[in-house]
Amino acid sequence: MITLLDPASYQRTPWKNGGGTTVDIAFSGESWRFGRTPIVQPGPFSDYTGYDRVQALVAGSGLVLETPQGEIDVRQPFRPVRFAGETPIVSRLEAGPVEVVNLIGARAEVSIDMAVLDEGHTLVLQPGIHIAYNPRGEAMVAVQGEERPMGPDYALRLNLNGPLRLTGIKGCLLVASIV
């Protein structure tokens, strides 16, 4: 089953720590959520003990996540990074505000991952839930060879019972996978 997700239907959720708001693109109760978040000032991340997180920068540059174990480099757009939700993190903005895409999943319930789908590349998606998100510009993706245009901030939700081929035709998409 393939569903087009329209930005008009996205929900806004305040951060657990009160520091901002996330635009929820897709979610399933407390099990997982996929959203876009502006980070306009440095500060602590919310505690998500028991959850895994994958994050990718989609606008701006210079985001660094400071942890007790060292830095997590999120300076470059479209390079997903993974970390545990209970990791104490304070963001540092080296070049002004940024926007990120977050995938958060309860590790006892789901396994999560995020991949980049560029023009001319193909991902073979396995059974599960996948969100193909276009963070900016016009994009075109082929689902099993059938081309589908996607405007900026639109997403496709793919609920799969078997493998599926997703090919980037135009633009750059982030593909979140929840299994």
mmCIF file with all atom_site columns, C-alpha atoms in Angstrom:
data_model
loop_
_atom_site.group_PDB
_atom_site.id
_atom_site.type_symbol
_atom_site.label_atom_id
_atom_site.label_alt_id
_atom_site.label_comp_id
_atom_site.label_asym_id
_atom_site.label_entity_id
_atom_site.label_seq_id
_atom_site.pdbx_PDB_ins_code
_atom_site.Cartn_x
_atom_site.Cartn_y
_atom_site.Cartn_z
_atom_site.occupancy
_atom_site.B_iso_or_equiv
_atom_site.pdbx_formal_charge
_atom_site.auth_seq_id
_atom_site.auth_comp_id
_atom_site.auth_asym_id
_atom_site.auth_atom_id
_atom_site.pdbx_PDB_model_num
ATOM 1   C CA . MET A 1 1   ? 0.000  0.000  0.000   1.00 0.00 ? 1   MET A CA 1
ATOM 2   C CA . ILE A 1 2   ? 1.377  3.428  -1.006  1.00 0.00 ? 2   ILE A CA 1
ATOM 3   C CA . THR A 1 3   ? 0.017  6.660  0.481   1.00 0.00 ? 3   THR A CA 1
ATOM 4   C CA . LEU A 1 4   ? 0.989  10.214 -0.494  1.00 0.00 ? 4   LEU A CA 1
ATOM 5   C CA . LEU A 1 5   ? 1.565  12.296 2.643   1.00 0.00 ? 5   LEU A CA 1
ATOM 6   C CA . ASP A 1 6   ? 0.569  15.941 2.203   1.00 0.00 ? 6   ASP A CA 1
ATOM 7   C CA . PRO A 1 7   ? 2.271  18.652 4.310   1.00 0.00 ? 7   PRO A CA 1
ATOM 8   C CA . ALA A 1 8   ? -1.177 20.077 5.142   1.00 0.00 ? 8   ALA A CA 1
ATOM 9   C CA . SER A 1 9   ? -1.907 16.911 7.143   1.00 0.00 ? 9   SER A CA 1
ATOM 10  C CA . TYR A 1 10  ? 1.323  16.909 9.176   1.00 0.00 ? 10  TYR A CA 1
ATOM 11  C CA . GLN A 1 11  ? 0.965  17.443 12.930  1.00 0.00 ? 11  GLN A CA 1
ATOM 12  C CA . ARG A 1 12  ? 3.017  19.733 15.150  1.00 0.00 ? 12  ARG A CA 1
ATOM 13  C CA . THR A 1 13  ? 4.347  18.355 18.437  1.00 0.00 ? 13  THR A CA 1
ATOM 14  C CA . PRO A 1 14  ? 6.184  20.342 21.124  1.00 0.00 ? 14  PRO A CA 1
ATOM 15  C CA . TRP A 1 15  ? 9.557  18.927 22.118  1.00 0.00 ? 15  TRP A CA 1
ATOM 16  C CA . LYS A 1 16  ? 9.633  16.965 25.374  1.00 0.00 ? 16  LYS A CA 1
ATOM 17  C CA . ASN A 1 17  ? 12.087 19.533 26.781  1.00 0.00 ? 17  ASN A CA 1
ATOM 18  C CA . GLY A 1 18  ? 9.981  22.526 25.658  1.00 0.00 ? 18  GLY A CA 1
ATOM 19  C CA . GLY A 1 19  ? 12.751 23.918 23.423  1.00 0.00 ? 19  GLY A CA 1
ATOM 20  C CA . GLY A 1 20  ? 10.903 23.814 20.103  1.00 0.00 ? 20  GLY A CA 1
ATOM 21  C CA . THR A 1 21  ? 8.376  22.057 17.869  1.00 0.00 ? 21  THR A CA 1
ATOM 22  C CA . THR A 1 22  ? 8.629  19.075 15.528  1.00 0.00 ? 22  THR A CA 1
ATOM 23  C CA . VAL A 1 23  ? 6.544  18.646 12.396  1.00 0.00 ? 23  VAL A CA 1
ATOM 24  C CA . ASP A 1 24  ? 5.427  14.997 12.505  1.00 0.00 ? 24  ASP A CA 1
ATOM 25  C CA . ILE A 1 25  ? 5.311  13.621 8.975   1.00 0.00 ? 25  ILE A CA 1
ATOM 26  C CA . ALA A 1 26  ? 4.358  10.072 10.033  1.00 0.00 ? 26  ALA A CA 1
ATOM 27  C CA . PHE A 1 27  ? 4.130  8.200  13.338  1.00 0.00 ? 27  PHE A CA 1
ATOM 28  C CA . SER A 1 28  ? 2.679  5.198  15.108  1.00 0.00 ? 28  SER A CA 1
ATOM 29  C CA . GLY A 1 29  ? 1.738  6.030  18.681  1.00 0.00 ? 29  GLY A CA 1
ATOM 30  C CA . GLU A 1 30  ? 4.741  5.743  20.988  1.00 0.00 ? 30  GLU A CA 1
ATOM 31  C CA . SER A 1 31  ? 6.410  3.097  18.792  1.00 0.00 ? 31  SER A CA 1
ATOM 32  C CA . TRP A 1 32  ? 8.053  5.402  16.206  1.00 0.00 ? 32  TRP A CA 1
ATOM 33  C CA . ARG A 1 33  ? 7.920  8.860  14.665  1.00 0.00 ? 33  ARG A CA 1
ATOM 34  C CA . PHE A 1 34  ? 9.403  10.550 11.617  1.00 0.00 ? 34  PHE A CA 1
ATOM 35  C CA . GLY A 1 35  ? 9.489  14.325 11.443  1.00 0.00 ? 35  GLY A CA 1
ATOM 36  C CA . ARG A 1 36  ? 11.229 17.545 10.485  1.00 0.00 ? 36  ARG A CA 1
ATOM 37  C CA . THR A 1 37  ? 12.563 19.910 13.125  1.00 0.00 ? 37  THR A CA 1
ATOM 38  C CA . PRO A 1 38  ? 14.056 23.391 13.005  1.00 0.00 ? 38  PRO A CA 1
ATOM 39  C CA . ILE A 1 39  ? 16.895 23.963 15.457  1.00 0.00 ? 39  ILE A CA 1
ATOM 40  C CA . VAL A 1 40  ? 17.172 27.727 15.840  1.00 0.00 ? 40  VAL A CA 1
ATOM 41  C CA . GLN A 1 41  ? 19.351 27.934 18.938  1.00 0.00 ? 41  GLN A CA 1
ATOM 42  C CA . PRO A 1 42  ? 21.821 25.617 20.678  1.00 0.00 ? 42  PRO A CA 1
ATOM 43  C CA . GLY A 1 43  ? 20.510 23.550 23.547  1.00 0.00 ? 43  GLY A CA 1
ATOM 44  C CA . PRO A 1 44  ? 19.907 20.140 25.103  1.00 0.00 ? 44  PRO A CA 1
ATOM 45  C CA . PHE A 1 45  ? 18.134 17.348 23.236  1.00 0.00 ? 45  PHE A CA 1
ATOM 46  C CA . SER A 1 46  ? 15.111 15.643 24.789  1.00 0.00 ? 46  SER A CA 1
ATOM 47  C CA . ASP A 1 47  ? 15.745 12.377 26.641  1.00 0.00 ? 47  ASP A CA 1
ATOM 48  C CA . TYR A 1 48  ? 14.389 9.402  24.684  1.00 0.00 ? 48  TYR A CA 1
ATOM 49  C CA . THR A 1 49  ? 15.572 6.561  26.907  1.00 0.00 ? 49  THR A CA 1
ATOM 50  C CA . GLY A 1 50  ? 14.766 3.214  25.277  1.00 0.00 ? 50  GLY A CA 1
ATOM 51  C CA . TYR A 1 51  ? 14.608 4.683  21.763  1.00 0.00 ? 51  TYR A CA 1
ATOM 52  C CA . ASP A 1 52  ? 17.050 4.733  18.853  1.00 0.00 ? 52  ASP A CA 1
ATOM 53  C CA . ARG A 1 53  ? 17.410 7.872  16.767  1.00 0.00 ? 53  ARG A CA 1
ATOM 54  C CA . VAL A 1 54  ? 18.604 8.600  13.244  1.00 0.00 ? 54  VAL A CA 1
ATOM 55  C CA . GLN A 1 55  ? 18.966 12.211 12.159  1.00 0.00 ? 55  GLN A CA 1
ATOM 56  C CA . ALA A 1 56  ? 19.959 13.991 8.940   1.00 0.00 ? 56  ALA A CA 1
ATOM 57  C CA . LEU A 1 57  ? 20.527 17.672 8.257   1.00 0.00 ? 57  LEU A CA 1
ATOM 58  C CA . VAL A 1 58  ? 18.308 18.992 5.426   1.00 0.00 ? 58  VAL A CA 1
ATOM 59  C CA . ALA A 1 59  ? 18.754 22.790 5.616   1.00 0.00 ? 59  ALA A CA 1
ATOM 60  C CA . GLY A 1 60  ? 21.647 24.911 6.819   1.00 0.00 ? 60  GLY A CA 1
ATOM 61  C CA . SER A 1 61  ? 25.037 23.627 7.899   1.00 0.00 ? 61  SER A CA 1
ATOM 62  C CA . GLY A 1 62  ? 27.289 23.395 10.905  1.00 0.00 ? 62  GLY A CA 1
ATOM 63  C CA . LEU A 1 63  ? 25.281 21.246 13.349  1.00 0.00 ? 63  LEU A CA 1
ATOM 64  C CA . VAL A 1 64  ? 27.372 19.410 15.939  1.00 0.00 ? 64  VAL A CA 1
ATOM 65  C CA . LEU A 1 65  ? 25.906 17.219 18.669  1.00 0.00 ? 65  LEU A CA 1
ATOM 66  C CA . GLU A 1 66  ? 28.048 17.282 21.809  1.00 0.00 ? 66  GLU A CA 1
ATOM 67  C CA . THR A 1 67  ? 27.928 14.121 23.960  1.00 0.00 ? 67  THR A CA 1
ATOM 68  C CA . PRO A 1 68  ? 29.960 12.933 26.970  1.00 0.00 ? 68  PRO A CA 1
ATOM 69  C CA . GLN A 1 69  ? 31.708 10.494 24.567  1.00 0.00 ? 69  GLN A CA 1
ATOM 70  C CA . GLY A 1 70  ? 32.592 13.185 21.991  1.00 0.00 ? 70  GLY A CA 1
ATOM 71  C CA . GLU A 1 71  ? 31.012 14.966 19.052  1.00 0.00 ? 71  GLU A CA 1
ATOM 72  C CA . ILE A 1 72  ? 28.535 13.629 16.519  1.00 0.00 ? 72  ILE A CA 1
ATOM 73  C CA . ASP A 1 73  ? 29.182 15.469 13.255  1.00 0.00 ? 73  ASP A CA 1
ATOM 74  C CA . VAL A 1 74  ? 25.993 16.546 11.465  1.00 0.00 ? 74  VAL A CA 1
ATOM 75  C CA . ARG A 1 75  ? 27.637 19.443 9.604   1.00 0.00 ? 75  ARG A CA 1
ATOM 76  C CA . GLN A 1 76  ? 26.865 18.192 6.092   1.00 0.00 ? 76  GLN A CA 1
ATOM 77  C CA . PRO A 1 77  ? 23.326 17.784 4.681   1.00 0.00 ? 77  PRO A CA 1
ATOM 78  C CA . PHE A 1 78  ? 21.976 14.350 3.768   1.00 0.00 ? 78  PHE A CA 1
ATOM 79  C CA . ARG A 1 79  ? 24.396 12.304 5.912   1.00 0.00 ? 79  ARG A CA 1
ATOM 80  C CA . PRO A 1 80  ? 22.300 10.373 8.450   1.00 0.00 ? 80  PRO A CA 1
ATOM 81  C CA . VAL A 1 81  ? 23.777 9.789  11.912  1.00 0.00 ? 81  VAL A CA 1
ATOM 82  C CA . ARG A 1 82  ? 22.574 7.278  14.507  1.00 0.00 ? 82  ARG A CA 1
ATOM 83  C CA . PHE A 1 83  ? 22.560 7.566  18.302  1.00 0.00 ? 83  PHE A CA 1
ATOM 84  C CA . ALA A 1 84  ? 20.778 6.205  21.352  1.00 0.00 ? 84  ALA A CA 1
ATOM 85  C CA . GLY A 1 85  ? 17.886 8.310  22.646  1.00 0.00 ? 85  GLY A CA 1
ATOM 86  C CA . GLU A 1 86  ? 19.269 8.291  26.196  1.00 0.00 ? 86  GLU A CA 1
ATOM 87  C CA . THR A 1 87  ? 22.599 9.827  25.123  1.00 0.00 ? 87  THR A CA 1
ATOM 88  C CA . PRO A 1 88  ? 22.933 13.264 26.762  1.00 0.00 ? 88  PRO A CA 1
ATOM 89  C CA . ILE A 1 89  ? 23.249 15.691 23.840  1.00 0.00 ? 89  ILE A CA 1
ATOM 90  C CA . VAL A 1 90  ? 23.647 19.440 23.558  1.00 0.00 ? 90  VAL A CA 1
ATOM 91  C CA . SER A 1 91  ? 23.468 20.886 20.050  1.00 0.00 ? 91  SER A CA 1
ATOM 92  C CA . ARG A 1 92  ? 25.995 23.411 18.762  1.00 0.00 ? 92  ARG A CA 1
ATOM 93  C CA . LEU A 1 93  ? 25.187 25.606 15.761  1.00 0.00 ? 93  LEU A CA 1
ATOM 94  C CA . GLU A 1 94  ? 28.330 26.758 13.947  1.00 0.00 ? 94  GLU A CA 1
ATOM 95  C CA . ALA A 1 95  ? 26.611 28.629 11.107  1.00 0.00 ? 95  ALA A CA 1
ATOM 96  C CA . GLY A 1 96  ? 23.149 29.638 12.329  1.00 0.00 ? 96  GLY A CA 1
ATOM 97  C CA . PRO A 1 97  ? 19.805 27.807 12.412  1.00 0.00 ? 97  PRO A CA 1
ATOM 98  C CA . VAL A 1 98  ? 19.353 24.422 10.724  1.00 0.00 ? 98  VAL A CA 1
ATOM 99  C CA . GLU A 1 99  ? 16.597 21.930 9.986   1.00 0.00 ? 99  GLU A CA 1
ATOM 100 C CA . VAL A 1 100 ? 16.885 18.198 10.530  1.00 0.00 ? 100 VAL A CA 1
ATOM 101 C CA . VAL A 1 101 ? 14.826 15.125 9.775   1.00 0.00 ? 101 VAL A CA 1
ATOM 102 C CA . ASN A 1 102 ? 14.466 12.737 12.727  1.00 0.00 ? 102 ASN A CA 1
ATOM 103 C CA . LEU A 1 103 ? 13.486 9.096  12.893  1.00 0.00 ? 103 LEU A CA 1
ATOM 104 C CA . ILE A 1 104 ? 12.872 7.843  16.431  1.00 0.00 ? 104 ILE A CA 1
ATOM 105 C CA . GLY A 1 105 ? 11.950 4.243  17.253  1.00 0.00 ? 105 GLY A CA 1
ATOM 106 C CA . ALA A 1 106 ? 11.317 2.303  20.462  1.00 0.00 ? 106 ALA A CA 1
ATOM 107 C CA . ARG A 1 107 ? 14.151 -0.258 20.283  1.00 0.00 ? 107 ARG A CA 1
ATOM 108 C CA . ALA A 1 108 ? 12.104 -2.974 22.035  1.00 0.00 ? 108 ALA A CA 1
ATOM 109 C CA . GLU A 1 109 ? 9.443  -2.712 19.297  1.00 0.00 ? 109 GLU A CA 1
ATOM 110 C CA . VAL A 1 110 ? 11.061 -1.664 16.004  1.00 0.00 ? 110 VAL A CA 1
ATOM 111 C CA . SER A 1 111 ? 14.343 -1.450 14.143  1.00 0.00 ? 111 SER A CA 1
ATOM 112 C CA . ILE A 1 112 ? 14.953 1.840  12.310  1.00 0.00 ? 112 ILE A CA 1
ATOM 113 C CA . ASP A 1 113 ? 17.264 3.114  9.595   1.00 0.00 ? 113 ASP A CA 1
ATOM 114 C CA . MET A 1 114 ? 17.522 6.035  7.174   1.00 0.00 ? 114 MET A CA 1
ATOM 115 C CA . ALA A 1 115 ? 19.063 6.104  3.699   1.00 0.00 ? 115 ALA A CA 1
ATOM 116 C CA . VAL A 1 116 ? 19.632 8.775  1.067   1.00 0.00 ? 116 VAL A CA 1
ATOM 117 C CA . LEU A 1 117 ? 18.141 8.179  -2.390  1.00 0.00 ? 117 LEU A CA 1
ATOM 118 C CA . ASP A 1 118 ? 19.854 10.283 -5.063  1.00 0.00 ? 118 ASP A CA 1
ATOM 119 C CA . GLU A 1 119 ? 19.126 10.537 -8.780  1.00 0.00 ? 119 GLU A CA 1
ATOM 120 C CA . GLY A 1 120 ? 20.056 7.352  -10.608 1.00 0.00 ? 120 GLY A CA 1
ATOM 121 C CA . HIS A 1 121 ? 20.279 5.182  -7.489  1.00 0.00 ? 121 HIS A CA 1
ATOM 122 C CA . THR A 1 122 ? 17.954 2.375  -6.410  1.00 0.00 ? 122 THR A CA 1
ATOM 123 C CA . LEU A 1 123 ? 17.045 1.024  -2.993  1.00 0.00 ? 123 LEU A CA 1
ATOM 124 C CA . VAL A 1 124 ? 15.451 -2.379 -2.553  1.00 0.00 ? 124 VAL A CA 1
ATOM 125 C CA . LEU A 1 125 ? 13.119 -1.972 0.412   1.00 0.00 ? 125 LEU A CA 1
ATOM 126 C CA . GLN A 1 126 ? 12.258 -4.993 2.528   1.00 0.00 ? 126 GLN A CA 1
ATOM 127 C CA . PRO A 1 127 ? 8.918  -5.704 4.278   1.00 0.00 ? 127 PRO A CA 1
ATOM 128 C CA . GLY A 1 128 ? 8.018  -3.008 6.800   1.00 0.00 ? 128 GLY A CA 1
ATOM 129 C CA . ILE A 1 129 ? 7.042  0.653  6.774   1.00 0.00 ? 129 ILE A CA 1
ATOM 130 C CA . HIS A 1 130 ? 9.094  3.092  4.715   1.00 0.00 ? 130 HIS A CA 1
ATOM 131 C CA . ILE A 1 131 ? 8.723  6.854  4.383   1.00 0.00 ? 131 ILE A CA 1
ATOM 132 C CA . ALA A 1 132 ? 10.298 8.427  1.269   1.00 0.00 ? 132 ALA A CA 1
ATOM 133 C CA . TYR A 1 133 ? 10.538 12.143 2.067   1.00 0.00 ? 133 TYR A CA 1
ATOM 134 C CA . ASN A 1 134 ? 11.403 15.048 -0.236  1.00 0.00 ? 134 ASN A CA 1
ATOM 135 C CA . PRO A 1 135 ? 12.777 17.826 1.995   1.00 0.00 ? 135 PRO A CA 1
ATOM 136 C CA . ARG A 1 136 ? 13.306 20.405 -0.770  1.00 0.00 ? 136 ARG A CA 1
ATOM 137 C CA . GLY A 1 137 ? 12.849 21.146 -4.466  1.00 0.00 ? 137 GLY A CA 1
ATOM 138 C CA . GLU A 1 138 ? 10.961 19.079 -6.981  1.00 0.00 ? 138 GLU A CA 1
ATOM 139 C CA . ALA A 1 139 ? 11.606 15.347 -6.991  1.00 0.00 ? 139 ALA A CA 1
ATOM 140 C CA . MET A 1 140 ? 10.648 12.285 -8.962  1.00 0.00 ? 140 MET A CA 1
ATOM 141 C CA . VAL A 1 141 ? 10.833 8.716  -7.707  1.00 0.00 ? 141 VAL A CA 1
ATOM 142 C CA . ALA A 1 142 ? 10.049 5.431  -9.460  1.00 0.00 ? 142 ALA A CA 1
ATOM 143 C CA . VAL A 1 143 ? 8.184  2.846  -7.404  1.00 0.00 ? 143 VAL A CA 1
ATOM 144 C CA . GLN A 1 144 ? 8.669  -0.550 -9.100  1.00 0.00 ? 144 GLN A CA 1
ATOM 145 C CA . GLY A 1 145 ? 9.315  1.424  -12.314 1.00 0.00 ? 145 GLY A CA 1
ATOM 146 C CA . GLU A 1 146 ? 6.221  3.663  -12.034 1.00 0.00 ? 146 GLU A CA 1
ATOM 147 C CA . GLU A 1 147 ? 7.300  7.317  -11.850 1.00 0.00 ? 147 GLU A CA 1
ATOM 148 C CA . ARG A 1 148 ? 5.746  9.544  -9.208  1.00 0.00 ? 148 ARG A CA 1
ATOM 149 C CA . PRO A 1 149 ? 6.388  13.297 -8.907  1.00 0.00 ? 149 PRO A CA 1
ATOM 150 C CA . MET A 1 150 ? 6.876  14.689 -5.391  1.00 0.00 ? 150 MET A CA 1
ATOM 151 C CA . GLY A 1 151 ? 6.747  18.360 -4.468  1.00 0.00 ? 151 GLY A CA 1
ATOM 152 C CA . PRO A 1 152 ? 8.861  19.821 -1.664  1.00 0.00 ? 152 PRO A CA 1
ATOM 153 C CA . ASP A 1 153 ? 7.924  18.581 1.829   1.00 0.00 ? 153 ASP A CA 1
ATOM 154 C CA . TYR A 1 154 ? 5.795  15.712 0.449   1.00 0.00 ? 154 TYR A CA 1
ATOM 155 C CA . ALA A 1 155 ? 6.362  12.079 1.366   1.00 0.00 ? 155 ALA A CA 1
ATOM 156 C CA . LEU A 1 156 ? 5.283  8.616  0.310   1.00 0.00 ? 156 LEU A CA 1
ATOM 157 C CA . ARG A 1 157 ? 4.398  6.071  2.972   1.00 0.00 ? 157 ARG A CA 1
ATOM 158 C CA . LEU A 1 158 ? 5.026  2.534  1.765   1.00 0.00 ? 158 LEU A CA 1
ATOM 159 C CA . ASN A 1 159 ? 3.568  -0.306 3.867   1.00 0.00 ? 159 ASN A CA 1
ATOM 160 C CA . LEU A 1 160 ? 5.265  -3.379 2.388   1.00 0.00 ? 160 LEU A CA 1
ATOM 161 C CA . ASN A 1 161 ? 4.613  -7.093 2.736   1.00 0.00 ? 161 ASN A CA 1
ATOM 162 C CA . GLY A 1 162 ? 7.386  -7.940 0.258   1.00 0.00 ? 162 GLY A CA 1
ATOM 163 C CA . PRO A 1 163 ? 10.428 -6.302 -1.355  1.00 0.00 ? 163 PRO A CA 1
ATOM 164 C CA . LEU A 1 164 ? 9.997  -3.178 -3.482  1.00 0.00 ? 164 LEU A CA 1
ATOM 165 C CA . ARG A 1 165 ? 12.358 -1.243 -5.787  1.00 0.00 ? 165 ARG A CA 1
ATOM 166 C CA . LEU A 1 166 ? 12.561 2.532  -5.247  1.00 0.00 ? 166 LEU A CA 1
ATOM 167 C CA . THR A 1 167 ? 14.634 4.534  -7.754  1.00 0.00 ? 167 THR A CA 1
ATOM 168 C CA . GLY A 1 168 ? 15.592 8.204  -7.568  1.00 0.00 ? 168 GLY A CA 1
ATOM 169 C CA . ILE A 1 169 ? 14.800 9.968  -10.858 1.00 0.00 ? 169 ILE A CA 1
ATOM 170 C CA . LYS A 1 170 ? 15.131 13.646 -9.841  1.00 0.00 ? 170 LYS A CA 1
ATOM 171 C CA . GLY A 1 171 ? 16.131 15.347 -6.585  1.00 0.00 ? 171 GLY A CA 1
ATOM 172 C CA . CYS A 1 172 ? 17.315 13.806 -3.346  1.00 0.00 ? 172 CYS A CA 1
ATOM 173 C CA . LEU A 1 173 ? 15.042 11.908 -0.936  1.00 0.00 ? 173 LEU A CA 1
ATOM 174 C CA . LEU A 1 174 ? 15.495 10.596 2.580   1.00 0.00 ? 174 LEU A CA 1
ATOM 175 C CA . VAL A 1 175 ? 14.050 7.133  3.069   1.00 0.00 ? 175 VAL A CA 1
ATOM 176 C CA . ALA A 1 176 ? 13.169 6.136  6.630   1.00 0.00 ? 176 ALA A CA 1
ATOM 177 C CA . SER A 1 177 ? 12.690 2.415  7.306   1.00 0.00 ? 177 SER A CA 1
ATOM 178 C CA . ILE A 1 178 ? 10.787 0.979  10.263  1.00 0.00 ? 178 ILE A CA 1
ATOM 179 C CA . VAL A 1 179 ? 10.725 -2.804 10.673  1.00 0.00 ? 179 VAL A CA 1
#
